[in-house]
mmCIF file of C-alpha atoms in Angstrom:
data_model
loop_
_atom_site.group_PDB
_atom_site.id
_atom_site.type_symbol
_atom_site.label_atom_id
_atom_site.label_comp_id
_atom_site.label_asym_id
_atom_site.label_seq_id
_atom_site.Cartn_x
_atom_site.Cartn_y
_atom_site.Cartn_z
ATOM 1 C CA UNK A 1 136.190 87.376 90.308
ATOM 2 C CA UNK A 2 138.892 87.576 92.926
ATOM 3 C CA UNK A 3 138.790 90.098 95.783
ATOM 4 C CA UNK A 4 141.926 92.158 95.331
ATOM 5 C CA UNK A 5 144.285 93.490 98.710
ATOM 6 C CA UNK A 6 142.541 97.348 99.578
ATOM 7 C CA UNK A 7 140.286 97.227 97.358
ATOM 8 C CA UNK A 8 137.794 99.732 98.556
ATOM 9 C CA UNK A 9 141.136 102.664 99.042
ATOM 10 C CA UNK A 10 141.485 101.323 94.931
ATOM 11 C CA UNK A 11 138.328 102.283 94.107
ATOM 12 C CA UNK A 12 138.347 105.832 95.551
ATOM 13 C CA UNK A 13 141.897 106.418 94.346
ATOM 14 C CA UNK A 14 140.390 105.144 90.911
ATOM 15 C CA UNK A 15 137.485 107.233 91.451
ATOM 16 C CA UNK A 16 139.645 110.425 92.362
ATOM 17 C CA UNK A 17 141.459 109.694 89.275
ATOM 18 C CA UNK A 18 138.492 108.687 87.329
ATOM 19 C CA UNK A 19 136.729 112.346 88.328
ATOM 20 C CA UNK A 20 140.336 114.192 87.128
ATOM 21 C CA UNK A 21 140.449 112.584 83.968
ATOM 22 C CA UNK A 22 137.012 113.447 83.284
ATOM 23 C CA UNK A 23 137.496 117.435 84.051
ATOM 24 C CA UNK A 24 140.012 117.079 81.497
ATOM 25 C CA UNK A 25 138.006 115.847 79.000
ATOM 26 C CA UNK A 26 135.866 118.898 79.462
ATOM 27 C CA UNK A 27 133.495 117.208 82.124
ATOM 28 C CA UNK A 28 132.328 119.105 85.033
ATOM 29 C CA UNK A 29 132.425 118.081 88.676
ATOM 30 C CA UNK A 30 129.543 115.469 90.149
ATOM 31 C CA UNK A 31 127.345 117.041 92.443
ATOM 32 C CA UNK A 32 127.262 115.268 96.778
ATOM 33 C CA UNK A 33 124.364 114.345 96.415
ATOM 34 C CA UNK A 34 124.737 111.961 93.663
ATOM 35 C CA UNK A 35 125.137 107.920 95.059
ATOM 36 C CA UNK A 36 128.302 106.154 94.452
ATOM 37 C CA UNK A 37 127.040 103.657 92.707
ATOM 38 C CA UNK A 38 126.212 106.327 89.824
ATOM 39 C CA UNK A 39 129.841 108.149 90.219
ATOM 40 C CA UNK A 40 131.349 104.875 89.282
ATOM 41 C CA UNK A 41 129.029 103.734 86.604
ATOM 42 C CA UNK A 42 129.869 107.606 85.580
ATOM 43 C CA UNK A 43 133.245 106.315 85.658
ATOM 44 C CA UNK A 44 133.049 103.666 84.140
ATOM 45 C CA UNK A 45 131.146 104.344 81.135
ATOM 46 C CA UNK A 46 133.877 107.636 80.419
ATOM 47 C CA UNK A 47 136.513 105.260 80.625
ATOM 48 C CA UNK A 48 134.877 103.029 78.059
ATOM 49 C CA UNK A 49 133.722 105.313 75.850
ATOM 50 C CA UNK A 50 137.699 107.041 76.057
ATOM 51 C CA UNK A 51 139.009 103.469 75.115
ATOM 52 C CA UNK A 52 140.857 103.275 78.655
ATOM 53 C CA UNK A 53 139.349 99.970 79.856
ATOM 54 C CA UNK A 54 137.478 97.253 77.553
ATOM 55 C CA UNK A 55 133.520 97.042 78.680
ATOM 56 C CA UNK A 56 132.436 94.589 80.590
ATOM 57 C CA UNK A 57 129.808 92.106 78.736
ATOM 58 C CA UNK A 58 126.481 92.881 78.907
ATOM 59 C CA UNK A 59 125.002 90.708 81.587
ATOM 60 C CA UNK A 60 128.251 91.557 83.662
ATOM 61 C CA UNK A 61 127.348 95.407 83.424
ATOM 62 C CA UNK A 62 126.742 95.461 87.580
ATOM 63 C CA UNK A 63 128.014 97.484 90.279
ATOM 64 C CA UNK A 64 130.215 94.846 91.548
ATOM 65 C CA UNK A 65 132.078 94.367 88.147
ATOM 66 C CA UNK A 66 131.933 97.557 86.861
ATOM 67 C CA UNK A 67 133.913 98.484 90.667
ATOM 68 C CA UNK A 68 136.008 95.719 90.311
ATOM 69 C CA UNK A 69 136.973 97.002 86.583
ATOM 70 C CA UNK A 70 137.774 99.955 87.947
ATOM 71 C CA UNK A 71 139.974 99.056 90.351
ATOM 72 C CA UNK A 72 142.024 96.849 87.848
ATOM 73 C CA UNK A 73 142.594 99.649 85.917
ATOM 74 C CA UNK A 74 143.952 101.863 88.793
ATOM 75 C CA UNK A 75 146.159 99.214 89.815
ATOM 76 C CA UNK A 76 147.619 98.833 86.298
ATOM 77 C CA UNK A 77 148.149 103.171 86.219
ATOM 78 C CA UNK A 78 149.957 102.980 90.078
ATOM 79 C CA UNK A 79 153.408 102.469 89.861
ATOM 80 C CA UNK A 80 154.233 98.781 91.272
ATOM 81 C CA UNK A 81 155.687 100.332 94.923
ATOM 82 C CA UNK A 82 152.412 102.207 95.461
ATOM 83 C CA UNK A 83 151.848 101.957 99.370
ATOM 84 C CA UNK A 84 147.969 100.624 97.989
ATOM 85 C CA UNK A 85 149.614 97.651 95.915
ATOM 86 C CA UNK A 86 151.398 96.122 98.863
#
C-alpha cells in the first residue's frame, strides 16, 4: 500500500465529506466522544453499503486500509488542482 502526499488532511476532508453525505442519507451527526477509528469504519461501511467505494477483502478490513480507502476515494471526488492533491 503506498503512502499517498497529505494523507492525514485526505482523510479528514474525506471524513468531513464522508459525515455530509451521510446526513443526507438521513443519518444523524456522530457524537465527540466517539474514537476516530469508529467515525471512519462508520465511514467506511456507509460508503460501501451506498456502492461509493468497493469493500476491502475480508482480512484487509483494518483501520489502516479501510483509512487508506478512504482517502482514495476523496482524492478521486477533488478536482485534480485541489491545493491537497499537489
Amino acid at each position: 500500500m503506498k503512502k499517498t502526499k497529505n494523507e492525514a488532511k485526505l482523510l479528514k476532508k474525506a471524513l468531513e465529506i464522508g459525515f455530509a453525505f451521510a446526513k443526507k442519507q438521513g443519518f444523524g451527526d456522530l457524537d465527540r466522544s466517539v474514537g476516530s477509528t469508529d467515525r471512519v469504519e462508520c465511514i467506511y461501511r456507509l460508503l460501501v453499503d451506498c456502492k461509493q467505494i468497493t469493500p476491502l477483502a475480508v482480512n484487509q478490513e483494518d483501520g489502516v486500509h479501510m483509512k487508506h480507502k478512504l482517502v482514495l476515494w476523496i482524492s478521486r471526488l477533488l478536482p485534480s488542482d485541489h491545493e491537497l492533491l499537489n
